Amino acid sequence: MVERVDIAKTVVDKDSLNRVLDTSFKSFGAPPVTVDTDTTGELFRLYLKLYSRIPAEGDINSHEYLVTESSKIYSIQVQSVDIQPLLDEITQLRRQLLSANQELLALTLQQGT
């Protein structure tokens, strides 16, 4: 047995459709342009501006923290080269002082006898 199906087609004109439906694209537009202000130039500008307000010592948010973190990347070996001659001079001066104290003690003991 064959059944008959009636199909009805409704046609809407363009003007009526535009009044009922919003056909503009809202989600496929170009994304807004964002400017990244996180630059090294901005970091140093802020550092110079806030320099005196940064605590000298502290585990975080301090000059000590900045030095510790920066030392992980940049090793300061120049200081040891500059300091070594001074350490050598201190050692030599200590030897001279010890020698002078020994001579003074010897002279003091000689005069006492």
Tab-separated table of N, CA, C and O in Angstrom:
chain	number	residue	atom	x	y	z
A	1	MET	N	0.828	-1.160	0.000
A	1	MET	CA	0.000	0.000	0.000
A	1	MET	C	0.886	1.243	0.000
A	1	MET	O	1.826	1.358	0.744
A	2	VAL	N	0.617	2.169	-0.820
A	2	VAL	CA	1.383	3.390	-1.006
A	2	VAL	C	0.634	4.526	-0.353
A	2	VAL	O	-0.546	4.727	-0.618
A	3	GLU	N	1.375	5.273	0.507
A	3	GLU	CA	0.756	6.428	1.152
A	3	GLU	C	1.185	7.682	0.438
A	3	GLU	O	2.282	7.790	-0.056
A	4	ARG	N	0.327	8.567	0.471
A	4	ARG	CA	0.606	9.840	-0.167
A	4	ARG	C	0.961	10.854	0.905
A	4	ARG	O	0.284	10.969	1.926
A	5	VAL	N	2.114	11.580	0.693
A	5	VAL	CA	2.569	12.599	1.644
A	5	VAL	C	2.515	13.926	0.927
A	5	VAL	O	3.105	14.107	-0.131
A	6	ASP	N	1.834	14.875	1.530
A	6	ASP	CA	1.775	16.220	0.960
A	6	ASP	C	2.887	17.072	1.566
A	6	ASP	O	3.086	17.086	2.780
A	7	ILE	N	3.615	17.741	0.758
A	7	ILE	CA	4.693	18.625	1.203
A	7	ILE	C	4.305	20.047	0.848
A	7	ILE	O	3.969	20.349	-0.298
A	8	ALA	N	4.386	20.897	1.879
A	8	ALA	CA	4.047	22.301	1.652
A	8	ALA	C	5.313	23.125	1.755
A	8	ALA	O	6.158	22.903	2.615
A	9	LYS	N	5.495	24.088	0.931
A	9	LYS	CA	6.676	24.940	0.903
A	9	LYS	C	6.239	26.358	1.215
A	9	LYS	O	5.356	26.895	0.567
A	10	THR	N	6.906	26.934	2.261
A	10	THR	CA	6.600	28.310	2.613
A	10	THR	C	7.743	29.177	2.140
A	10	THR	O	8.903	28.924	2.440
A	11	VAL	N	7.453	30.212	1.432
A	11	VAL	CA	8.471	31.120	0.913
A	11	VAL	C	8.299	32.448	1.610
A	11	VAL	O	7.208	32.984	1.704
A	12	VAL	N	9.468	32.965	2.100
A	12	VAL	CA	9.465	34.261	2.769
A	12	VAL	C	10.308	35.192	1.921
A	12	VAL	O	11.417	34.857	1.523
A	13	ASP	N	9.795	36.377	1.699
A	13	ASP	CA	10.579	37.307	0.879
A	13	ASP	C	11.715	37.905	1.717
A	13	ASP	O	11.699	37.891	2.941
A	14	LYS	N	12.713	38.427	1.058
A	14	LYS	CA	13.937	38.906	1.688
A	14	LYS	C	13.670	40.010	2.695
A	14	LYS	O	14.258	40.031	3.778
A	15	ASP	N	12.801	40.938	2.407
A	15	ASP	CA	12.518	42.046	3.328
A	15	ASP	C	11.909	41.533	4.630
A	15	ASP	O	12.267	41.979	5.714
A	16	SER	N	11.014	40.586	4.529
A	16	SER	CA	10.396	40.013	5.735
A	16	SER	C	11.433	39.258	6.555
A	16	SER	O	11.448	39.327	7.781
A	17	LEU	N	12.314	38.539	5.886
A	17	LEU	CA	13.360	37.779	6.563
A	17	LEU	C	14.299	38.709	7.320
A	17	LEU	O	14.639	38.454	8.475
A	18	ASN	N	14.722	39.797	6.696
A	18	ASN	CA	15.644	40.730	7.341
A	18	ASN	C	15.019	41.421	8.549
A	18	ASN	O	15.734	41.827	9.472
A	19	ARG	N	13.719	41.557	8.560
A	19	ARG	CA	13.048	42.157	9.731
A	19	ARG	C	13.005	41.177	10.896
A	19	ARG	O	13.052	41.567	12.046
A	20	VAL	N	12.983	39.892	10.623
A	20	VAL	CA	12.851	38.874	11.664
A	20	VAL	C	14.223	38.366	12.128
A	20	VAL	O	14.447	38.174	13.316
A	21	LEU	N	15.132	38.147	11.202
A	21	LEU	CA	16.443	37.589	11.522
A	21	LEU	C	17.551	38.631	11.382
A	21	LEU	O	17.548	39.437	10.462
A	22	ASP	N	18.534	38.563	12.326
A	22	ASP	CA	19.733	39.397	12.221
A	22	ASP	C	20.766	38.582	11.457
A	22	ASP	O	21.270	37.578	11.962
A	23	THR	N	21.072	38.970	10.250
A	23	THR	CA	21.971	38.188	9.399
A	23	THR	C	23.417	38.687	9.436
A	23	THR	O	24.261	38.187	8.699
A	24	SER	N	23.703	39.648	10.297
A	24	SER	CA	25.091	40.138	10.363
A	24	SER	C	25.934	39.183	11.205
A	24	SER	O	25.457	38.557	12.143
A	25	PHE	N	27.215	39.066	10.851
A	25	PHE	CA	28.141	38.206	11.582
A	25	PHE	C	28.669	38.959	12.793
A	25	PHE	O	29.157	40.074	12.688
A	26	LYS	N	28.606	38.326	13.945
A	26	LYS	CA	29.107	38.945	15.160
A	26	LYS	C	30.329	38.201	15.704
A	26	LYS	O	31.148	38.758	16.387
A	27	SER	N	30.454	36.927	15.417
A	27	SER	CA	31.543	36.152	15.999
A	27	SER	C	32.688	35.897	15.037
A	27	SER	O	33.715	35.380	15.445
A	28	PHE	N	32.556	36.250	13.792
A	28	PHE	CA	33.617	36.000	12.836
A	28	PHE	C	34.376	37.257	12.457
A	28	PHE	O	35.141	37.266	11.513
A	29	GLY	N	34.205	38.315	13.212
A	29	GLY	CA	34.922	39.557	12.924
A	29	GLY	C	36.393	39.434	13.282
A	29	GLY	O	36.831	38.501	13.951
A	30	ALA	N	37.166	40.367	12.842
A	30	ALA	CA	38.601	40.380	13.143
A	30	ALA	C	38.787	40.574	14.645
A	30	ALA	O	38.096	41.387	15.263
A	31	PRO	N	39.718	39.831	15.258
A	31	PRO	CA	39.933	39.993	16.695
A	31	PRO	C	40.510	41.381	16.983
A	31	PRO	O	41.233	41.942	16.156
A	32	PRO	N	40.184	41.921	18.132
A	32	PRO	CA	40.718	43.246	18.459
A	32	PRO	C	42.241	43.195	18.592
A	32	PRO	O	42.799	42.216	19.078
A	33	VAL	N	42.879	44.222	18.135
A	33	VAL	CA	44.337	44.294	18.192
A	33	VAL	C	44.736	44.719	19.600
A	33	VAL	O	44.270	45.740	20.105
A	34	THR	N	45.583	43.913	20.229
A	34	THR	CA	46.071	44.255	21.559
A	34	THR	C	47.561	44.553	21.475
A	34	THR	O	48.304	43.865	20.779
A	35	VAL	N	47.974	45.569	22.176
A	35	VAL	CA	49.382	45.964	22.185
A	35	VAL	C	50.004	45.424	23.464
A	35	VAL	O	49.515	45.683	24.562
A	36	ASP	N	51.060	44.647	23.313
A	36	ASP	CA	51.758	44.091	24.468
A	36	ASP	C	52.707	45.149	25.024
A	36	ASP	O	53.683	45.523	24.386
A	37	THR	N	52.405	45.634	26.219
A	37	THR	CA	53.247	46.665	26.841
A	37	THR	C	54.328	46.058	27.716
A	37	THR	O	55.106	46.787	28.320
A	38	ASP	N	54.386	44.726	27.796
A	38	ASP	CA	55.411	44.064	28.592
A	38	ASP	C	56.695	43.954	27.770
A	38	ASP	O	56.946	42.955	27.103
A	39	THR	N	57.503	44.992	27.832
A	39	THR	CA	58.765	45.026	27.103
A	39	THR	C	59.892	45.289	28.088
A	39	THR	O	59.661	45.753	29.212
A	40	THR	N	61.114	45.016	27.665
A	40	THR	CA	62.255	45.312	28.542
A	40	THR	C	62.382	46.808	28.763
A	40	THR	O	62.754	47.248	29.847
A	41	GLY	N	62.039	47.594	27.765
A	41	GLY	CA	62.061	49.046	27.930
A	41	GLY	C	61.103	49.495	29.015
A	41	GLY	O	61.432	50.354	29.844
A	42	GLU	N	59.910	48.911	29.028
A	42	GLU	CA	58.915	49.245	30.054
A	42	GLU	C	59.379	48.778	31.431
A	42	GLU	O	59.186	49.459	32.432
A	43	LEU	N	60.021	47.598	31.485
A	43	LEU	CA	60.547	47.096	32.753
A	43	LEU	C	61.536	48.090	33.354
A	43	LEU	O	61.440	48.450	34.531
A	44	PHE	N	62.490	48.551	32.546
A	44	PHE	CA	63.501	49.470	33.070
A	44	PHE	C	62.916	50.854	33.355
A	44	PHE	O	63.364	51.533	34.277
A	45	ARG	N	61.925	51.262	32.605
A	45	ARG	CA	61.261	52.536	32.910
A	45	ARG	C	60.616	52.469	34.291
A	45	ARG	O	60.794	53.359	35.117
A	46	LEU	N	59.907	51.367	34.542
A	46	LEU	CA	59.272	51.190	35.848
A	46	LEU	C	60.307	51.018	36.958
A	46	LEU	O	60.133	51.522	38.067
A	47	TYR	N	61.387	50.304	36.657
A	47	TYR	CA	62.439	50.110	37.666
A	47	TYR	C	63.024	51.448	38.097
A	47	TYR	O	63.184	51.710	39.295
A	48	LEU	N	63.329	52.300	37.142
A	48	LEU	CA	63.880	53.619	37.478
A	48	LEU	C	62.860	54.462	38.238
A	48	LEU	O	63.210	55.202	39.158
A	49	LYS	N	61.608	54.328	37.883
A	49	LYS	CA	60.554	55.093	38.547
A	49	LYS	C	60.355	54.614	39.989
A	49	LYS	O	60.151	55.423	40.901
A	50	LEU	N	60.417	53.302	40.210
A	50	LEU	CA	60.119	52.718	41.515
A	50	LEU	C	61.359	52.354	42.331
A	50	LEU	O	61.245	51.790	43.420
A	51	TYR	N	62.536	52.679	41.828
A	51	TYR	CA	63.811	52.280	42.428
A	51	TYR	C	63.866	52.538	43.933
A	51	TYR	O	64.205	51.652	44.715
A	52	SER	N	63.530	53.734	44.358
A	52	SER	CA	63.654	54.077	45.776
A	52	SER	C	62.569	53.443	46.640
A	52	SER	O	62.715	53.363	47.857
A	53	ARG	N	61.497	52.961	46.043
A	53	ARG	CA	60.416	52.329	46.808
A	53	ARG	C	60.603	50.817	46.962
A	53	ARG	O	59.877	50.183	47.714
A	54	ILE	N	61.577	50.252	46.246
A	54	ILE	CA	61.826	48.813	46.323
A	54	ILE	C	62.677	48.546	47.570
A	54	ILE	O	63.721	49.153	47.744
A	55	PRO	N	62.237	47.618	48.462
A	55	PRO	CA	63.033	47.312	49.651
A	55	PRO	C	64.385	46.717	49.265
A	55	PRO	O	64.493	46.002	48.266
A	56	ALA	N	65.410	47.026	50.055
A	56	ALA	CA	66.759	46.521	49.770
A	56	ALA	C	66.826	45.008	49.950
A	56	ALA	O	67.431	44.318	49.135
A	57	GLU	N	66.216	44.493	51.010
A	57	GLU	CA	66.303	43.070	51.305
A	57	GLU	C	64.922	42.443	51.330
A	57	GLU	O	63.932	43.111	51.613
A	58	GLY	N	64.891	41.141	51.047
A	58	GLY	CA	63.642	40.400	51.085
A	58	GLY	C	63.678	39.234	50.118
A	58	GLY	O	64.420	39.254	49.133
A	59	ASP	N	62.873	38.212	50.424
A	59	ASP	CA	62.843	37.009	49.588
A	59	ASP	C	62.261	37.276	48.208
A	59	ASP	O	62.638	36.626	47.239
A	60	ILE	N	61.304	38.207	48.129
A	60	ILE	CA	60.706	38.571	46.842
A	60	ILE	C	60.513	40.076	46.814
A	60	ILE	O	60.541	40.741	47.847
A	61	ASN	N	60.326	40.619	45.637
A	61	ASN	CA	60.029	42.042	45.441
A	61	ASN	C	61.030	42.961	46.141
A	61	ASN	O	60.652	43.927	46.797
A	62	SER	N	62.320	42.650	46.015
A	62	SER	CA	63.361	43.462	46.638
A	62	SER	C	64.561	43.539	45.703
A	62	SER	O	64.670	42.777	44.743
A	63	HIS	N	65.479	44.456	46.011
A	63	HIS	CA	66.722	44.546	45.239
A	63	HIS	C	67.525	43.255	45.403
A	63	HIS	O	68.139	42.772	44.450
A	64	GLU	N	67.515	42.708	46.617
A	64	GLU	CA	68.217	41.446	46.865
A	64	GLU	C	67.683	40.347	45.946
A	64	GLU	O	68.452	39.585	45.349
A	65	TYR	N	66.370	40.279	45.814
A	65	TYR	CA	65.744	39.281	44.944
A	65	TYR	C	66.167	39.494	43.483
A	65	TYR	O	66.491	38.536	42.781
A	66	LEU	N	66.183	40.749	43.040
A	66	LEU	CA	66.586	41.041	41.660
A	66	LEU	C	68.023	40.600	41.406
A	66	LEU	O	68.332	40.017	40.363
A	67	VAL	N	68.912	40.870	42.353
A	67	VAL	CA	70.317	40.476	42.199
A	67	VAL	C	70.439	38.961	42.173
A	67	VAL	O	71.144	38.396	41.333
A	68	THR	N	69.729	38.286	43.079
A	68	THR	CA	69.780	36.820	43.136
A	68	THR	C	69.281	36.208	41.835
A	68	THR	O	69.925	35.317	41.273
A	69	GLU	N	68.158	36.689	41.339
A	69	GLU	CA	67.598	36.147	40.103
A	69	GLU	C	68.486	36.465	38.899
A	69	GLU	O	68.708	35.627	38.044
A	70	SER	N	69.008	37.676	38.838
A	70	SER	CA	69.858	38.063	37.718
A	70	SER	C	71.178	37.304	37.739
A	70	SER	O	71.757	37.032	36.687
A	71	SER	N	71.653	36.949	38.930
A	71	SER	CA	72.907	36.204	39.047
A	71	SER	C	72.793	34.798	38.478
A	71	SER	O	73.807	34.174	38.183
A	72	LYS	N	71.575	34.305	38.326
A	72	LYS	CA	71.381	32.987	37.713
A	72	LYS	C	71.733	33.024	36.223
A	72	LYS	O	72.082	32.015	35.643
A	73	ILE	N	71.611	34.196	35.630
A	73	ILE	CA	71.877	34.352	34.201
A	73	ILE	C	73.254	34.978	33.971
A	73	ILE	O	74.001	34.563	33.107
A	74	TYR	N	73.584	35.971	34.762
A	74	TYR	CA	74.807	36.738	34.555
A	74	TYR	C	75.698	36.564	35.774
A	74	TYR	O	75.367	36.999	36.866
A	75	SER	N	76.822	35.911	35.578
A	75	SER	CA	77.758	35.679	36.673
A	75	SER	C	78.747	36.833	36.748
A	75	SER	O	79.378	37.191	35.753
A	76	ILE	N	78.885	37.384	37.919
A	76	ILE	CA	79.801	38.511	38.098
A	76	ILE	C	81.129	37.965	38.583
A	76	ILE	O	81.334	37.721	39.762
A	77	GLN	N	82.058	37.743	37.641
A	77	GLN	CA	83.380	37.242	37.982
A	77	GLN	C	84.400	38.358	38.021
A	77	GLN	O	85.498	38.177	38.509
A	78	VAL	N	84.048	39.514	37.516
A	78	VAL	CA	84.965	40.646	37.480
A	78	VAL	C	85.348	41.033	38.903
A	78	VAL	O	86.485	41.389	39.168
A	79	GLN	N	84.414	40.919	39.846
A	79	GLN	CA	84.693	41.308	41.217
A	79	GLN	C	85.828	40.489	41.808
A	79	GLN	O	86.697	41.038	42.473
A	80	SER	N	85.838	39.184	41.568
A	80	SER	CA	86.894	38.362	42.145
A	80	SER	C	88.253	38.744	41.576
A	80	SER	O	89.261	38.689	42.279
A	81	VAL	N	88.313	39.138	40.332
A	81	VAL	CA	89.571	39.586	39.736
A	81	VAL	C	90.016	40.882	40.386
A	81	VAL	O	91.199	41.084	40.668
A	82	ASP	N	89.080	41.778	40.677
A	82	ASP	CA	89.409	43.047	41.312
A	82	ASP	C	89.735	42.875	42.791
A	82	ASP	O	90.521	43.628	43.353
A	83	ILE	N	89.139	41.897	43.445
A	83	ILE	CA	89.289	41.723	44.881
A	83	ILE	C	90.563	40.961	45.227
A	83	ILE	O	91.188	41.217	46.257
A	84	GLN	N	90.988	40.035	44.383
A	84	GLN	CA	92.130	39.184	44.705
A	84	GLN	C	93.394	39.973	45.045
A	84	GLN	O	94.053	39.660	46.044
A	85	PRO	N	93.778	41.003	44.285
A	85	PRO	CA	94.965	41.773	44.679
A	85	PRO	C	94.824	42.407	46.058
A	85	PRO	O	95.788	42.480	46.823
A	86	LEU	N	93.619	42.834	46.400
A	86	LEU	CA	93.389	43.420	47.719
A	86	LEU	C	93.527	42.365	48.816
A	86	LEU	O	94.092	42.633	49.885
A	87	LEU	N	93.018	41.173	48.555
A	87	LEU	CA	93.165	40.086	49.522
A	87	LEU	C	94.633	39.716	49.705
A	87	LEU	O	95.080	39.457	50.837
A	88	ASP	N	95.382	39.718	48.616
A	88	ASP	CA	96.816	39.433	48.698
A	88	ASP	C	97.533	40.497	49.525
A	88	ASP	O	98.409	40.185	50.345
A	89	GLU	N	97.150	41.745	49.322
A	89	GLU	CA	97.763	42.837	50.085
A	89	GLU	C	97.427	42.723	51.569
A	89	GLU	O	98.289	42.934	52.431
A	90	ILE	N	96.202	42.361	51.894
A	90	ILE	CA	95.803	42.171	53.297
A	90	ILE	C	96.639	41.061	53.930
A	90	ILE	O	97.124	41.194	55.064
A	91	THR	N	96.829	39.967	53.197
A	91	THR	CA	97.633	38.855	53.705
A	91	THR	C	99.064	39.318	53.983
A	91	THR	O	99.635	39.006	55.037
A	92	GLN	N	99.631	40.070	53.061
A	92	GLN	CA	101.003	40.577	53.228
A	92	GLN	C	101.085	41.524	54.432
A	92	GLN	O	102.026	41.446	55.225
A	93	LEU	N	100.104	42.405	54.584
A	93	LEU	CA	100.105	43.332	55.718
A	93	LEU	C	99.953	42.596	57.046
A	93	LEU	O	100.556	42.980	58.053
A	94	ARG	N	99.174	41.532	57.068
A	94	ARG	CA	99.031	40.725	58.290
A	94	ARG	C	100.361	40.061	58.653
A	94	ARG	O	100.717	39.985	59.828
A	95	ARG	N	101.075	39.577	57.652
A	95	ARG	CA	102.400	38.973	57.908
A	95	ARG	C	103.357	40.010	58.480
A	95	ARG	O	104.099	39.727	59.420
A	96	GLN	N	103.339	41.199	57.886
A	96	GLN	CA	104.215	42.263	58.376
A	96	GLN	C	103.851	42.648	59.813
A	96	GLN	O	104.736	42.871	60.657
A	97	LEU	N	102.568	42.725	60.118
A	97	LEU	CA	102.115	43.068	61.464
A	97	LEU	C	102.526	41.985	62.463
A	97	LEU	O	102.993	42.295	63.564
A	98	LEU	N	102.385	40.731	62.085
A	98	LEU	CA	102.789	39.630	62.949
A	98	LEU	C	104.286	39.690	63.220
A	98	LEU	O	104.728	39.560	64.367
A	99	SER	N	105.056	39.942	62.167
A	99	SER	CA	106.513	40.034	62.319
A	99	SER	C	106.884	41.203	63.231
A	99	SER	O	107.732	41.067	64.118
A	100	ALA	N	106.236	42.344	63.046
A	100	ALA	CA	106.524	43.517	63.880
A	100	ALA	C	106.131	43.251	65.331
A	100	ALA	O	106.863	43.636	66.258
A	101	ASN	N	105.013	42.588	65.559
A	101	ASN	CA	104.585	42.257	66.925
A	101	ASN	C	105.563	41.276	67.581
A	101	ASN	O	105.851	41.388	68.776
A	102	GLN	N	106.079	40.321	66.802
A	102	GLN	CA	107.055	39.381	67.356
A	102	GLN	C	108.342	40.108	67.734
A	102	GLN	O	108.930	39.842	68.797
A	103	GLU	N	108.793	41.039	66.882
A	103	GLU	CA	109.998	41.814	67.197
A	103	GLU	C	109.775	42.671	68.444
A	103	GLU	O	110.655	42.769	69.308
A	104	LEU	N	108.610	43.277	68.543
A	104	LEU	CA	108.283	44.110	69.701
A	104	LEU	C	108.269	43.270	70.975
A	104	LEU	O	108.803	43.682	72.019
A	105	LEU	N	107.703	42.093	70.902
A	105	LEU	CA	107.663	41.204	72.056
A	105	LEU	C	109.073	40.787	72.447
A	105	LEU	O	109.430	40.780	73.647
A	106	ALA	N	109.885	40.458	71.446
A	106	ALA	CA	111.275	40.068	71.736
A	106	ALA	C	112.042	41.202	72.395
A	106	ALA	O	112.779	40.998	73.363
A	107	LEU	N	111.876	42.425	71.910
A	107	LEU	CA	112.568	43.592	72.496
A	107	LEU	C	112.074	43.857	73.912
A	107	LEU	O	112.849	44.193	74.824
A	108	THR	N	110.774	43.694	74.123
A	108	THR	CA	110.194	43.910	75.449
A	108	THR	C	110.732	42.874	76.436
A	108	THR	O	111.077	43.220	77.570
A	109	LEU	N	110.853	41.630	76.011
A	109	LEU	CA	111.396	40.590	76.883
A	109	LEU	C	112.885	40.812	77.159
A	109	LEU	O	113.352	40.548	78.276
A	110	GLN	N	113.621	41.322	76.196
A	110	GLN	CA	115.062	41.589	76.375
A	110	GLN	C	115.253	42.691	77.403
A	110	GLN	O	116.174	42.614	78.219
A	111	GLN	N	114.455	43.712	77.338
A	111	GLN	CA	114.601	44.826	78.257
A	111	GLN	C	114.194	44.424	79.669
A	111	GLN	O	114.693	44.987	80.655
A	112	GLY	N	113.303	43.478	79.792
A	112	GLY	CA	112.820	43.051	81.083
A	112	GLY	C	113.843	42.182	81.814
A	112	GLY	O	113.805	42.056	83.029
A	113	THR	N	114.781	41.601	81.148
A	113	THR	CA	115.773	40.743	81.802
A	113	THR	C	117.019	41.438	82.173
A	113	THR	O	117.499	42.418	81.869
